[in-house]
Every structure is written in structure tokens, then in C-alpha cells.
Short mmCIF file of C-alpha atoms and ligand atoms in Angstrom, two decimals:
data_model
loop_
_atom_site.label_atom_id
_atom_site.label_comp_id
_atom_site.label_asym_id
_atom_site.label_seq_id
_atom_site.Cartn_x
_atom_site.Cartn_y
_atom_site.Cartn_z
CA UNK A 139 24.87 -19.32 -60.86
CA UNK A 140 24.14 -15.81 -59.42
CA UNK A 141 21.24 -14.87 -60.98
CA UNK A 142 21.50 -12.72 -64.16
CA UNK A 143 21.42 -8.66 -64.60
CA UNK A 144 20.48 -7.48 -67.82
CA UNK A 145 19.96 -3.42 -68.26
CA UNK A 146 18.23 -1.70 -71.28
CA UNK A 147 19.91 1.13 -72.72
CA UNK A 148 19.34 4.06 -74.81
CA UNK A 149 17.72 7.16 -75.70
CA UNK A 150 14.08 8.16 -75.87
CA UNK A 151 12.00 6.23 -77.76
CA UNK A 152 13.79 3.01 -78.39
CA UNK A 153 10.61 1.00 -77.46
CA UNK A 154 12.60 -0.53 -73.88
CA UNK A 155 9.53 -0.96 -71.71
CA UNK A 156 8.25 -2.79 -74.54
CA UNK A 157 10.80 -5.04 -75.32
CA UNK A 158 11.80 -5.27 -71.21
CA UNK A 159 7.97 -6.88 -70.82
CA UNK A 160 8.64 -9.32 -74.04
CA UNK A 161 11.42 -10.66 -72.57
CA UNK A 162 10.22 -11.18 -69.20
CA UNK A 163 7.01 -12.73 -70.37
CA UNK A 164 9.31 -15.40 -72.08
CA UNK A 165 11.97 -15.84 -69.25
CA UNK A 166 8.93 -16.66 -67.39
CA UNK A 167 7.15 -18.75 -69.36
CA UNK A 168 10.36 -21.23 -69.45
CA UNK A 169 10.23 -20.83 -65.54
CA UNK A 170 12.75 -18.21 -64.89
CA UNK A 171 11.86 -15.95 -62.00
CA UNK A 172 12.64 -12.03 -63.26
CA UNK A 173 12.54 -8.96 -61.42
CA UNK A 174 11.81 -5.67 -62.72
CA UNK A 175 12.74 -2.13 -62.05
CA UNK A 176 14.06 0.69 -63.40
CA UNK A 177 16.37 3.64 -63.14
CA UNK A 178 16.17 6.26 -61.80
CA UNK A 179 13.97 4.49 -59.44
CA UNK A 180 12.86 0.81 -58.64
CA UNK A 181 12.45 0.52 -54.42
CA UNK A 182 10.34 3.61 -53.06
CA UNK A 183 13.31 5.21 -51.41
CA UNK A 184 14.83 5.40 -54.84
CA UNK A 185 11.00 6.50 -56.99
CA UNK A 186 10.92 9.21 -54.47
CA UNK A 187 14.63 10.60 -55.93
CA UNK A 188 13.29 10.22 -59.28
CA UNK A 189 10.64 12.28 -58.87
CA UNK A 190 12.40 15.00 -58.05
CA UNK A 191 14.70 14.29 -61.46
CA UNK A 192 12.23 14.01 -63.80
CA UNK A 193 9.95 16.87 -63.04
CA UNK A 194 10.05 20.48 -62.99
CA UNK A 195 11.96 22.61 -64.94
CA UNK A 196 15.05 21.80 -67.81
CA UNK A 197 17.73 23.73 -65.81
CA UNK A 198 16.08 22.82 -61.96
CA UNK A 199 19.43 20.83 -60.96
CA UNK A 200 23.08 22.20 -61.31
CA UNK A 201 24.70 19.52 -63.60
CA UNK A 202 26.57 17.94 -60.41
CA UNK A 203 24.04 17.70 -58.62
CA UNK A 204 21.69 15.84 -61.19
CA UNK A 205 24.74 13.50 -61.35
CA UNK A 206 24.45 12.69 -57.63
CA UNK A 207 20.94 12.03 -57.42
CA UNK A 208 21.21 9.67 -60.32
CA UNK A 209 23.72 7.63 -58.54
CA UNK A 210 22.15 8.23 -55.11
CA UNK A 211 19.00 6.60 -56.38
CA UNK A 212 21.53 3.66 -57.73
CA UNK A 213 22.94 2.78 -54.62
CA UNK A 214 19.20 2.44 -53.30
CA UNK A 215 17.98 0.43 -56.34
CA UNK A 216 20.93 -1.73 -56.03
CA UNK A 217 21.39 -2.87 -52.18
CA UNK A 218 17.42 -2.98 -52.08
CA UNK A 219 16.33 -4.46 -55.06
CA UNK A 220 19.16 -5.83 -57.62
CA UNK A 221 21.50 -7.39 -55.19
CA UNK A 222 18.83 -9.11 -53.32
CA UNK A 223 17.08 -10.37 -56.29
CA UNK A 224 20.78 -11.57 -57.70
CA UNK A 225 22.02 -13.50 -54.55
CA UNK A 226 18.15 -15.37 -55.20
CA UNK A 227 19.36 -16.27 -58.61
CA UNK A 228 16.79 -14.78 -59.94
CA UNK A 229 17.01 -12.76 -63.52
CA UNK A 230 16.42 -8.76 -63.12
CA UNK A 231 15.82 -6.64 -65.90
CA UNK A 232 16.60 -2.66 -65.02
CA UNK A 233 14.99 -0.19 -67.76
CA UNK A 234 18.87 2.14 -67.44
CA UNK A 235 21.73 1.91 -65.34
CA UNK A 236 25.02 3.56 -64.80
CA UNK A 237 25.57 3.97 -68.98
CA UNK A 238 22.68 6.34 -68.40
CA UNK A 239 24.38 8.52 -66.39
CA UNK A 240 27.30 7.96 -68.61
CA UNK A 241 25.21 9.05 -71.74
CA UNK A 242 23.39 11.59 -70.10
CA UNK A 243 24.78 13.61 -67.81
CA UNK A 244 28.48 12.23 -68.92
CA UNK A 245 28.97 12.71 -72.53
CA UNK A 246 25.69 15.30 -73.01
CA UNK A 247 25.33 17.44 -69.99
CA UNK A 248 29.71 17.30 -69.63
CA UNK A 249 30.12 15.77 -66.48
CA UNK A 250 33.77 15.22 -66.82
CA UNK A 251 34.48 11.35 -66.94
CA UNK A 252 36.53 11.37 -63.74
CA UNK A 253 33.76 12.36 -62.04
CA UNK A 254 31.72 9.56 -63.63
CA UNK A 255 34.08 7.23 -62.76
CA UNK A 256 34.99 8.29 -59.48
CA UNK A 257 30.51 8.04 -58.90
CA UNK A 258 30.20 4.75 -60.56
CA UNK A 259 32.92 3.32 -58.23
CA UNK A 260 31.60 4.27 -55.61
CA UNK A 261 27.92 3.48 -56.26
CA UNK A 262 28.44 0.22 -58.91
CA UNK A 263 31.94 -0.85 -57.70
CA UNK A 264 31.70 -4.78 -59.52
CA UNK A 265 28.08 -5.09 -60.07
CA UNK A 266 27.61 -4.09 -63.26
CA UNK A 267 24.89 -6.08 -65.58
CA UNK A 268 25.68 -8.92 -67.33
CA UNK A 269 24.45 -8.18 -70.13
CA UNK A 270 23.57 -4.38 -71.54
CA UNK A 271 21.02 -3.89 -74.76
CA UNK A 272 21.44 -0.72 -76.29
CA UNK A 273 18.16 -0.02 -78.65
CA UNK A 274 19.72 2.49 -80.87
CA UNK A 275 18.21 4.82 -83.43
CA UNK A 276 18.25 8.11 -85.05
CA UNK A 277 17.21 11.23 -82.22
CA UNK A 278 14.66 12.61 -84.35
CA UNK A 279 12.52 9.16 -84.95
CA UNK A 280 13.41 8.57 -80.81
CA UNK A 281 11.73 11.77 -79.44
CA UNK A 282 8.96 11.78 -82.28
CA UNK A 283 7.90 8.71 -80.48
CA UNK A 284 8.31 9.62 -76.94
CA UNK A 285 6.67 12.50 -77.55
CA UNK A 286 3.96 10.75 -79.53
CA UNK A 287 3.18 9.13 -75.64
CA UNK A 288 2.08 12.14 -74.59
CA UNK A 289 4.65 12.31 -70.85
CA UNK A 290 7.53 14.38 -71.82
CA UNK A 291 9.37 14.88 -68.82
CA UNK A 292 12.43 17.01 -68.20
CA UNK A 293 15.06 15.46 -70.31
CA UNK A 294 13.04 14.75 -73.22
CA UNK A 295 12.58 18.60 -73.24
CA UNK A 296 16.15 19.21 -73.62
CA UNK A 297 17.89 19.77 -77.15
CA UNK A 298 18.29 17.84 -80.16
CA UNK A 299 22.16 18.17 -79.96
CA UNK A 300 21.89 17.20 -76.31
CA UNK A 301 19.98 14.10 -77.32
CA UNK A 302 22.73 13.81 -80.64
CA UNK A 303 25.50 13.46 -77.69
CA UNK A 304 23.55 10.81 -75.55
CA UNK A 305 23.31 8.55 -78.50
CA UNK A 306 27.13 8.85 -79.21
CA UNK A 307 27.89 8.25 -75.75
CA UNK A 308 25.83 5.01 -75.58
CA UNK A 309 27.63 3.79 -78.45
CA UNK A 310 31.18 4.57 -77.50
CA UNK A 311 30.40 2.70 -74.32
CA UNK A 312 29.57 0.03 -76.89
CA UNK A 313 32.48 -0.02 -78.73
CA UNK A 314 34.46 0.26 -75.19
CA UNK A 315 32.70 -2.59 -73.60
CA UNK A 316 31.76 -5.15 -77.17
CA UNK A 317 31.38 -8.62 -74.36
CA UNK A 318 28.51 -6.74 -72.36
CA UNK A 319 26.66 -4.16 -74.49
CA UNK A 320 24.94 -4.92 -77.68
CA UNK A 321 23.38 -2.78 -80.00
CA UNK A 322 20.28 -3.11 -81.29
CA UNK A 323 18.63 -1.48 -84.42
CA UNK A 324 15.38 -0.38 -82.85
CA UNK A 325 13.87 0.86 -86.04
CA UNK A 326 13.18 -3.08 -86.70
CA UNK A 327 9.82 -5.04 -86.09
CA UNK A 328 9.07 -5.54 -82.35
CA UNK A 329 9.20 -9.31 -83.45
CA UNK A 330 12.70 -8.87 -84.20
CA UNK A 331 14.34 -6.96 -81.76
CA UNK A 332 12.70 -9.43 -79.35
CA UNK A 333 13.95 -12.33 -80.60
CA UNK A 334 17.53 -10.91 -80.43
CA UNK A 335 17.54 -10.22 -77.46
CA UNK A 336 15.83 -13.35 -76.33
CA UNK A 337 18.91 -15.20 -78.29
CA UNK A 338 21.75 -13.38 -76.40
CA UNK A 339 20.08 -13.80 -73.06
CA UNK A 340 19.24 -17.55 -73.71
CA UNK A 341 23.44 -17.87 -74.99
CA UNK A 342 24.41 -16.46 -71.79
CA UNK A 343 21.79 -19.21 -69.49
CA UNK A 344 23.03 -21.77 -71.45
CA UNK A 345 27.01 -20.52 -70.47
CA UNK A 346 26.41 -19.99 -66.85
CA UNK A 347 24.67 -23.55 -66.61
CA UNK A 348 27.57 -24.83 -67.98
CA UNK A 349 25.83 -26.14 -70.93
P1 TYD B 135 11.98 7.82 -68.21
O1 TYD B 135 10.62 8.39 -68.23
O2 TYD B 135 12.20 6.55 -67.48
O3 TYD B 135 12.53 7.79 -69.68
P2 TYD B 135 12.73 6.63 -70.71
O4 TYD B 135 11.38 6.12 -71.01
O5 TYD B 135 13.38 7.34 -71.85
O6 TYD B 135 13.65 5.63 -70.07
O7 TYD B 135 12.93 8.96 -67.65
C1 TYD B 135 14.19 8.75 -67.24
C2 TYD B 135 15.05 9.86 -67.75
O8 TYD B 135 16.20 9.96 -66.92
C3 TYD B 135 15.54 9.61 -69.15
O9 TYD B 135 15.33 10.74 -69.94
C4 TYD B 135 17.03 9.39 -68.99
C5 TYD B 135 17.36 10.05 -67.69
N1 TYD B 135 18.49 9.42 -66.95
C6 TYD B 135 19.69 10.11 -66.82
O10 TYD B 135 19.83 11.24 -67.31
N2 TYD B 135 20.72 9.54 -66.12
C7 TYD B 135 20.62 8.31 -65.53
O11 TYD B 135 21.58 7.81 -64.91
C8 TYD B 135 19.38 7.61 -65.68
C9 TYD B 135 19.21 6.25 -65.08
C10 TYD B 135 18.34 8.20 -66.40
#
């Protein structure tokens, strides 16, 4: 086995960090060594990039160029942190990936899908997760509770429709890709949405153990 890459998906608000910890308190528990980081961001070469995404003004980065520092950060996160952490067999969990920029800057900010493509082979080529959780609900309950934590940061301040097209975009990726992303109702207990994901990640240990 080659270690495992699962990503969590989806807009604001769909409670990932929460159910990211969940399942890497339980991977570990059974003895599983995880790794966590997150997108844009994860080594320090690639937290610097994000902080120039995430703060300032809406309209601080032409479209294209929001689209390169996404992925620029991605090649950093993933020849610095994922890959190594992968070829140690070990199980990382990334809060977003490349159906991020897909979502976001893709099918809301209209980023023309050749472009995405043309990025995403460049910067993700065959290492894309394993397994993808999408924790899907309505916009308006997502950015209530994002913006119930008090951080808004520069996309969270964009528009509802702009939000409306991210969601669609995660699940047309979905529907696109049914043997690596699954959707989860994230209006359902914690409880819940933890144990289904703990069930599809388990499935998948079990297959690449031969078991
Ligand atoms: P973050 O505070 O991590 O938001 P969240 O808690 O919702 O994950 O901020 C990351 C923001 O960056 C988030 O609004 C989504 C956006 N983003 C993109 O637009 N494209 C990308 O490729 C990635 C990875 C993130």
C-alpha cells in the first residue's frame, strides 16, 4: 500500500475541520499514522501563499491570477508534504484540494475549464486523493455558520450566487467522478456524518490490504 489521500470538500460551513479531527482521532486510535494539512496552505512555503489569498480585499487578485496562486501553493503542499507523507504509507487528510479550485475559481469566479485543466495537469498530474468527501448543504445555512465563527475572510465575503455556483460545481464534480467523491448531507448530527465517513475510509483500508 501507498498510504491513503483523502481531501474534504465543500463550501463554507460544512463543519470539515470538525469532521477532518474526528476522523483522524479514530485512524489513530486503531494505529494509523495521519497527516494533516490543508489547502491553500499546509508546508510554510505554501501558508505564506495563502495568506496573501485569503486576506485583503474581494476583488485584490485578477481571476487568473487567484487561479495560479491556488495551484502554486498545490505544487508546494504536494512535493513537501502529501507525497512525502504518501510514499511513508501514512494516511493524509487535506481540508480542499484541486475540486476547490474547480468549485471556486472554476465554475464561480469562470475560470474557463481548459484553463483548470491545463493547471491541474500540471500541478496534480496522477495524484489526486483517493478518496474526496464533499459535506454538502444549502449556501445560506453554510455562510450563517461560517460567519457565526466570527473569521470571514475574502471569499466568504463574496456573493450568495457566487457561493450558489461553488456548490453546483462541487457536485457536478460528484456526479463526474461517483468512485472518488462522496457526498455528504452535512445538515446531519456530527455523530453521523462521522461515522460515514469513517465507513468509506475503513472499506477502502480493508481493499488496499487486500482483505
Ligand atoms: P478557509 O478559511 O480555509 O475556508 P474553509 O474553512 O471554508 O475551508 O479559506 C480557504 C478559502 O479558499 C475558502 O473560501 C475556499 C478558497 N479556495 C479556493 O477558492 N480555491 C482553492 O483551490 C482552495 C484550495 C481554496
Amino acid at each position: 500500500m501507498n498510504g491513503l489521500f483523502v481531501s474534504f470538500e465543500g463550501g463554507e460551513g460544512g463543519g470539515k475541520s470538525t469532521q477532518i479531527g474526528l476522523l483522524k482521532e479514530r485512524l489513530e486510535s486503531q494505529g494509523y499514522e495521519t497527516v494533516l494539512t490543508r489547502e491553500p496552505g499546509g508546508p510554510p512555503s505554501a501558508e505564506a501563499i495563502r495568506d496573501l489569498l485569503i486576506t485583503g480585499k474581494v476583488d485584490r487578485w485578477d481571476d487568473v491570477t487567484e487561479a495560479l496562486l491556488m495551484n502554486a501553493a498545490r505544487a508546494e503542499n504536494l512535493s513537501k508534504t502529501i507525497l512525502p507523507a504518501l510514499s511513508q504509507n501514512k494516511i493524509v487528510l487535506c481540508d480542499r484540494f484541486a475540486d476547490s479550485s474547480r468549485a471556486y475559481q472554476g465554475a464561480a469566479g469562470g475560470i474557463d475549464e481548459t484553463v483548470i485543466n491545463a493547471l491541474e495537469n500540471i500541478v496534480v498530474g496522477a495524484h489526486w486523493p483517493d478518496i474526496t468527501f464533499i459535506l454538502d448543504l444549502p449556501v445560506e445555512d453554510g455562510l450563517a455558520r461560517a460567519g457565526g465563527r466570527g473569521d470571514a475572510n475574502r471569499f466568504e465575503d463574496k456573493q450568495q450566487s457566487y457561493h450558489e455556483a461553488v456548490r453546483q460545481g462541487f457536485l457536478k464534480i460528484a456526479a463526474a467522478e461517483p468512485e472518488r467523491c462522496h457526498v455528504i448531507d452535512a445538515r446531519q448530527s456530527i455523530d453521523n456524518i462521522a461515522d460515514k465517513i469513517f465507513a468509506v475510509v475503513e472499506k477502502k483500508l480493508e481493499g488496499s490490504h487486500g482483505g
